[in-house]
PDB file of C-alpha atoms in Angstrom:
ATOM      1  CA  MET A  25      61.832 188.792  49.102  1.00 62.00           C
ATOM      2  CA  ASN A  26      61.419 185.482  48.926  1.00 75.00           C
ATOM      3  CA  ILE A  27      61.621 183.991  52.293  1.00 80.00           C
ATOM      4  CA  PRO A  28      62.356 180.361  52.227  1.00 80.00           C
ATOM      5  CA  LYS A  29      59.764 178.353  53.971  1.00 84.00           C
ATOM      6  CA  LEU A  30      59.472 175.596  55.591  1.00 83.00           C
ATOM      7  CA  GLN A  31      56.926 172.895  55.664  1.00 86.00           C
ATOM      8  CA  VAL A  32      56.307 169.677  57.532  1.00 86.00           C
ATOM      9  CA  HIS A  33      53.042 167.196  57.265  1.00 88.00           C
ATOM     10  CA  SER A  34      52.847 164.869  59.443  1.00 89.00           C
ATOM     11  CA  THR A  35      50.830 161.965  59.583  1.00 89.00           C
ATOM     12  CA  LYS A  36      49.815 159.849  63.189  1.00 91.00           C
ATOM     13  CA  ALA A  37      50.356 156.458  63.597  1.00 89.00           C
ATOM     14  CA  GLN A  38      47.035 154.102  64.327  1.00 90.00           C
ATOM     15  CA  ILE A  39      47.006 150.817  65.630  1.00 90.00           C
ATOM     16  CA  GLY A  40      44.448 148.800  65.145  1.00 89.00           C
ATOM     17  CA  LEU A  41      43.520 145.729  68.481  1.00 88.00           C
ATOM     18  CA  ASN A  42      42.163 142.594  67.077  1.00 90.00           C
ATOM     19  CA  ILE A  43      39.985 141.485  70.410  1.00 91.00           C
ATOM     20  CA  GLN A  44      39.274 138.034  71.211  1.00 92.00           C
ATOM     21  CA  LYS A  45      37.189 137.614  74.343  1.00 92.00           C
ATOM     22  CA  PRO A  46      38.331 135.663  77.184  1.00 93.00           C
ATOM     23  CA  VAL A  47      35.436 132.196  77.556  1.00 93.00           C
ATOM     24  CA  GLN A  48      35.252 131.172  81.465  1.00 93.00           C
ATOM     25  CA  GLN A  49      32.538 128.133  82.044  1.00 94.00           C
ATOM     26  CA  ILE A  50      31.857 127.063  85.422  1.00 94.00           C
ATOM     27  CA  VAL A  51      29.421 124.896  86.459  1.00 94.00           C
ATOM     28  CA  GLN A  52      29.032 123.080  89.489  1.00 93.00           C
ATOM     29  CA  PRO A  53      27.509 119.576  89.479  1.00 92.00           C
ATOM     30  CA  SER A  54      25.107 118.934  93.253  1.00 92.00           C
ATOM     31  CA  ALA A  55      26.350 117.449  96.205  1.00 91.00           C
ATOM     32  CA  THR A  56      25.704 113.864  96.067  1.00 91.00           C
ATOM     33  CA  LEU A  57      23.870 112.981  99.349  1.00 91.00           C
ATOM     34  CA  ASP A  58      24.005 109.633 101.375  1.00 91.00           C
ATOM     35  CA  LEU A  59      22.433 110.894 104.828  1.00 92.00           C
ATOM     36  CA  GLN A  60      21.331 107.076 106.984  1.00 92.00           C
ATOM     37  CA  GLN A  61      19.804 108.180 110.338  1.00 92.00           C
ATOM     38  CA  PRO A  62      18.957 104.685 112.413  1.00 93.00           C
ATOM     39  CA  LYS A  63      16.318 104.322 114.821  1.00 93.00           C
ATOM     40  CA  ALA A  64      16.407 105.410 118.449  1.00 93.00           C
ATOM     41  CA  ILE A  65      17.272 102.409 120.525  1.00 95.00           C
ATOM     42  CA  GLN A  66      14.261 102.187 123.170  1.00 94.00           C
ATOM     43  CA  THR A  67      14.081 100.240 125.943  1.00 95.00           C
ATOM     44  CA  MET A  68      10.374 100.000 127.985  1.00 95.00           C
ATOM     45  CA  GLU A  69      10.329  98.599 131.630  1.00 95.00           C
ATOM     46  CA  THR A  70       7.546  98.001 132.987  1.00 94.00           C
ATOM     47  CA  THR A  71       5.921  97.058 137.012  1.00 94.00           C
ATOM     48  CA  LYS A  72       2.368  96.377 136.181  1.00 94.00           C
ATOM     49  CA  PRO A  73      -0.433  98.368 138.807  1.00 94.00           C
ATOM     50  CA  GLN A  74      -2.454  95.626 141.117  1.00 95.00           C
ATOM     51  CA  LEU A  75      -5.822  96.374 142.042  1.00 94.00           C
ATOM     52  CA  THR A  76      -7.257  93.816 144.782  1.00 94.00           C
ATOM     53  CA  ILE A  77     -11.123  93.664 145.842  1.00 92.00           C
ATOM     54  CA  ASP A  78     -12.363  92.077 148.618  1.00 91.00           C
ATOM     55  CA  THR A  79     -16.094  91.412 148.893  1.00 87.00           C
ATOM     56  CA  GLU A  80     -16.094  89.052 151.531  1.00 85.00           C
ATOM     57  CA  GLN A  81     -18.025  91.077 154.129  1.00 84.00           C
ATOM     58  CA  ALA A  82     -20.661  93.019 151.595  1.00 84.00           C
ATOM     59  CA  ARG A  83     -21.139  89.605 150.313  1.00 84.00           C
ATOM     60  CA  ALA A  84     -21.753  88.449 154.125  1.00 83.00           C
ATOM     61  CA  ASP A  85     -23.756  91.674 154.268  1.00 81.00           C
ATOM     62  CA  LEU A  86     -25.963  90.186 151.714  1.00 81.00           C
ATOM     63  CA  ASP A  87     -26.370  86.768 152.955  1.00 81.00           C
ATOM     64  CA  LEU A  88     -23.772  85.340 150.166  1.00 83.00           C
ATOM     65  CA  LYS A  89     -21.035  83.915 152.635  1.00 83.00           C
ATOM     66  CA  SER A  90     -19.080  81.167 151.968  1.00 83.00           C
ATOM     67  CA  SER A  91     -19.917  77.460 153.329  1.00 86.00           C
ATOM     68  CA  SER A  92     -17.266  78.432 155.968  1.00 87.00           C
ATOM     69  CA  ARG A  93     -18.101  81.633 157.128  1.00 86.00           C
ATOM     70  CA  ARG A  94     -21.943  80.461 157.181  1.00 88.00           C
ATOM     71  CA  VAL A  95     -20.494  77.002 159.254  1.00 92.00           C
ATOM     72  CA  ALA A  96     -17.729  79.835 161.386  1.00 91.00           C
ATOM     73  CA  GLU A  97     -20.917  81.529 162.500  1.00 89.00           C
ATOM     74  CA  VAL A  98     -23.627  79.155 163.203  1.00 92.00           C
ATOM     75  CA  ALA A  99     -21.550  77.647 165.299  1.00 95.00           C
ATOM     76  CA  GLN A 100     -20.591  80.822 167.481  1.00 94.00           C
ATOM     77  CA  TYR A 101     -23.896  81.394 167.285  1.00 94.00           C
ATOM     78  CA  SER A 102     -24.994  77.803 169.311  1.00 95.00           C
ATOM     79  CA  LYS A 103     -22.559  77.938 171.265  1.00 95.00           C
ATOM     80  CA  GLN A 104     -23.635  81.303 172.819  1.00 94.00           C
ATOM     81  CA  THR A 105     -26.903  80.114 172.439  1.00 93.00           C
ATOM     82  CA  ALA A 106     -26.155  76.955 174.909  1.00 95.00           C
ATOM     83  CA  LEU A 107     -24.135  79.464 177.226  1.00 94.00           C
ATOM     84  CA  ASP A 108     -26.719  82.035 177.246  1.00 91.00           C
ATOM     85  CA  GLY A 109     -29.414  79.516 178.094  1.00 89.00           C
ATOM     86  CA  THR A 110     -27.488  77.126 180.707  1.00 93.00           C
ATOM     87  CA  GLY A 111     -27.357  80.860 182.202  1.00 91.00           C
ATOM     88  CA  ARG A 112     -30.284  81.381 182.057  1.00 87.00           C
ATOM     89  CA  ARG A 113     -31.606  77.905 183.713  1.00 87.00           C
ATOM     90  CA  ALA A 114     -28.547  78.007 186.526  1.00 89.00           C
ATOM     91  CA  GLN A 115     -30.132  81.693 187.210  1.00 86.00           C
ATOM     92  CA  GLU A 116     -34.425  80.148 186.797  1.00 84.00           C
ATOM     93  CA  GLY A 117     -33.094  76.960 189.067  1.00 84.00           C
ATOM     94  CA  ASN A 118     -31.717  79.715 191.877  1.00 83.00           C
ATOM     95  CA  GLU A 119     -34.513  81.712 192.456  1.00 81.00           C
ATOM     96  CA  LEU A 120     -36.765  78.525 192.481  1.00 81.00           C
ATOM     97  CA  MET A 121     -34.514  77.378 195.260  1.00 80.00           C
ATOM     98  CA  ARG A 122     -35.486  80.330 197.015  1.00 77.00           C
ATOM     99  CA  ILE A 123     -38.697  80.314 196.786  1.00 77.00           C
ATOM    100  CA  GLU A 124     -39.150  80.213 200.271  1.00 74.00           C
ATOM    101  CA  ASN A 125     -38.007  83.595 200.767  1.00 73.00           C
ATOM    102  CA  GLY A 126     -41.911  84.721 199.000  1.00 71.00           C
ATOM    103  CA  GLY A 127     -41.661  85.792 196.007  1.00 68.00           C
ATOM    104  CA  SER A 128     -43.748  84.222 192.832  1.00 74.00           C
ATOM    105  CA  PRO A 129     -40.936  83.012 190.656  1.00 74.00           C
ATOM    106  CA  ILE A 130     -42.774  81.569 188.316  1.00 75.00           C
ATOM    107  CA  SER A 131     -45.190  83.708 187.176  1.00 74.00           C
ATOM    108  CA  SER A 132     -41.333  85.811 186.691  1.00 75.00           C
ATOM    109  CA  GLN A 133     -39.961  84.225 185.525  1.00 73.00           C
ATOM    110  CA  ALA A 134     -43.033  82.931 182.619  1.00 75.00           C
ATOM    111  CA  LYS A 135     -43.700  86.523 181.940  1.00 74.00           C
ATOM    112  CA  GLN A 136     -40.206  86.951 181.017  1.00 75.00           C
ATOM    113  CA  THR A 137     -39.805  83.668 178.807  1.00 74.00           C
ATOM    114  CA  GLY A 138     -43.543  84.278 177.356  1.00 71.00           C
ATOM    115  CA  ARG A 139     -42.764  88.495 176.019  1.00 69.00           C
ATOM    116  CA  GLN A 140     -41.053  88.263 172.683  1.00 69.00           C
ATOM    117  CA  PRO A 141     -38.967  90.768 171.876  1.00 67.00           C
ATOM    118  CA  TYR A 142     -40.034  94.091 170.043  1.00 71.00           C
ATOM    119  CA  SER A 143     -37.840  94.200 167.584  1.00 70.00           C
ATOM    120  CA  SER A 144     -36.874  98.509 166.596  1.00 70.00           C
ATOM    121  CA  LEU A 145     -38.157 100.150 162.825  1.00 72.00           C
ATOM    122  CA  SER A 146     -35.056 101.051 161.542  1.00 73.00           C
ATOM    123  CA  ILE A 147     -33.254 101.346 157.803  1.00 75.00           C
ATOM    124  CA  LYS A 148     -30.438  99.063 157.272  1.00 74.00           C
ATOM    125  CA  PHE A 149     -28.270  99.701 154.078  1.00 75.00           C
ATOM    126  CA  ILE A 150     -27.048  96.471 152.900  1.00 78.00           C
ATOM    127  CA  PRO A 151     -24.580  95.847 152.530  1.00 81.00           C
ATOM    128  CA  SER A 152     -23.015  98.520 155.051  1.00 82.00           C
ATOM    129  CA  HIS A 153     -20.521 101.133 154.124  1.00 83.00           C
ATOM    130  CA  GLY A 154     -16.656 100.307 153.840  1.00 84.00           C
ATOM    131  CA  SER A 155     -18.060  96.861 153.741  1.00 85.00           C
ATOM    132  CA  VAL A 156     -16.596  96.996 149.571  1.00 88.00           C
ATOM    133  CA  LYS A 157     -12.343  97.108 150.194  1.00 91.00           C
ATOM    134  CA  VAL A 158     -10.389  98.292 147.927  1.00 92.00           C
ATOM    135  CA  ASN A 159      -6.744  98.599 147.547  1.00 93.00           C
ATOM    136  CA  PHE A 160      -4.604  99.836 144.230  1.00 94.00           C
ATOM    137  CA  GLU A 161      -0.957  99.809 143.704  1.00 94.00           C
ATOM    138  CA  PRO A 162       0.085 101.616 141.056  1.00 93.00           C
ATOM    139  CA  GLY A 163       2.482 100.271 138.217  1.00 93.00           C
ATOM    140  CA  SER A 164       5.332 102.157 136.662  1.00 94.00           C
ATOM    141  CA  VAL A 165       6.946 102.724 133.259  1.00 94.00           C
ATOM    142  CA  ASP A 166      10.409 102.492 132.867  1.00 94.00           C
ATOM    143  CA  ILE A 167      10.863 104.159 129.101  1.00 94.00           C
ATOM    144  CA  LYS A 168      14.920 104.598 127.969  1.00 95.00           C
ATOM    145  CA  VAL A 169      15.372 105.698 124.728  1.00 94.00           C
ATOM    146  CA  GLU A 170      19.686 106.067 123.426  1.00 94.00           C
ATOM    147  CA  PRO A 171      19.811 108.207 120.030  1.00 93.00           C
ATOM    148  CA  GLN A 172      21.539 107.309 117.538  1.00 92.00           C
ATOM    149  CA  GLN A 173      24.259 109.644 115.571  1.00 93.00           C
ATOM    150  CA  VAL A 174      23.211 110.145 111.420  1.00 92.00           C
ATOM    151  CA  ILE A 175      25.343 108.350 109.048  1.00 92.00           C
ATOM    152  CA  ASN A 176      26.929 111.516 106.604  1.00 92.00           C
ATOM    153  CA  ASN A 177      28.074 109.607 103.572  1.00 91.00           C
ATOM    154  CA  SER A 178      28.083 112.571 101.359  1.00 91.00           C
ATOM    155  CA  LYS A 179      30.362 113.871  99.227  1.00 92.00           C
ATOM    156  CA  ILE A 180      30.661 117.236  97.450  1.00 92.00           C
ATOM    157  CA  ASN A 181      31.233 117.684  94.010  1.00 91.00           C
ATOM    158  CA  LYS A 182      33.906 120.011  92.940  1.00 93.00           C
ATOM    159  CA  PRO A 183      33.446 122.646  89.794  1.00 92.00           C
ATOM    160  CA  ILE A 184      34.228 121.804  86.378  1.00 93.00           C
ATOM    161  CA  HIS A 185      35.814 124.988  85.108  1.00 93.00           C
ATOM    162  CA  THR A 186      37.122 125.453  81.663  1.00 93.00           C
ATOM    163  CA  TYR A 187      38.704 128.339  80.966  1.00 93.00           C
ATOM    164  CA  THR A 188      40.236 130.313  77.304  1.00 92.00           C
ATOM    165  CA  PRO A 189      42.247 133.309  77.626  1.00 92.00           C
ATOM    166  CA  GLY A 190      41.090 135.998  75.617  1.00 91.00           C
ATOM    167  CA  LYS A 191      43.932 137.346  73.147  1.00 92.00           C
ATOM    168  CA  VAL A 192      44.907 140.983  71.666  1.00 91.00           C
ATOM    169  CA  SER A 193      46.263 141.109  68.142  1.00 90.00           C
ATOM    170  CA  VAL A 194      47.879 144.630  67.549  1.00 89.00           C
ATOM    171  CA  GLU A 195      48.517 145.992  63.865  1.00 90.00           C
ATOM    172  CA  MET A 196      49.478 149.260  62.504  1.00 88.00           C
ATOM    173  CA  GLN A 197      46.888 150.493  60.561  1.00 88.00           C
ATOM    174  CA  GLN A 198      49.076 153.353  60.057  1.00 88.00           C
ATOM    175  CA  HIS A 199      52.196 154.273  60.584  1.00 88.00           C
ATOM    176  CA  ALA A 200      53.542 157.643  60.800  1.00 89.00           C
ATOM    177  CA  SER A 201      55.289 159.928  58.743  1.00 89.00           C
ATOM    178  CA  LEU A 202      56.839 163.195  58.462  1.00 87.00           C
ATOM    179  CA  GLN A 203      57.469 165.333  55.617  1.00 88.00           C
ATOM    180  CA  ILE A 204      59.592 167.998  55.422  1.00 85.00           C
ATOM    181  CA  ASP A 205      59.115 170.610  52.842  1.00 86.00           C
ATOM    182  CA  TRP A 206      60.914 173.926  52.110  1.00 80.00           C
ATOM    183  CA  LEU A 207      59.653 176.395  49.882  1.00 79.00           C
ATOM    184  CA  VAL A 208      61.388 178.652  48.588  1.00 71.00           C
TER     185      VAL A 208
END
């Protein structure tokens, strides 16, 4: 017995894709720098130091006196010597007036005036300690600094961007088919 048979032949469809890739280019130019730093404003105020050195006493100790000081000392010495001499003579005159009281005032006065005074042996430092007077007044410095702001004129450059989009094209490489046959 012959049974009819059904034969089915199918072919799959095939799609072909043509892909063109996208192209992207990005270029970032460097920033344009324009920076300026003005100098700081600086002011200085100073007070000068004062140094005074008084060597008048040290020079006098070394016998290097000014003429006015030497004249004043000689005048004082002369005045004192005259007063001492006047006093001594007045005392001697009083002693001589009392000669009747006994004793010998003339011999005692001769001994006193004829005797040399003893000089002492000692060390003397020339010039004497503290004879140079030093006075110092320190100065001062006042510094003021005023900083200046930075001048920034820098510019940012935008990136250069080019983009070509990709394309996809679809084509049918093989169409689908279906064949049906009857076999008897």
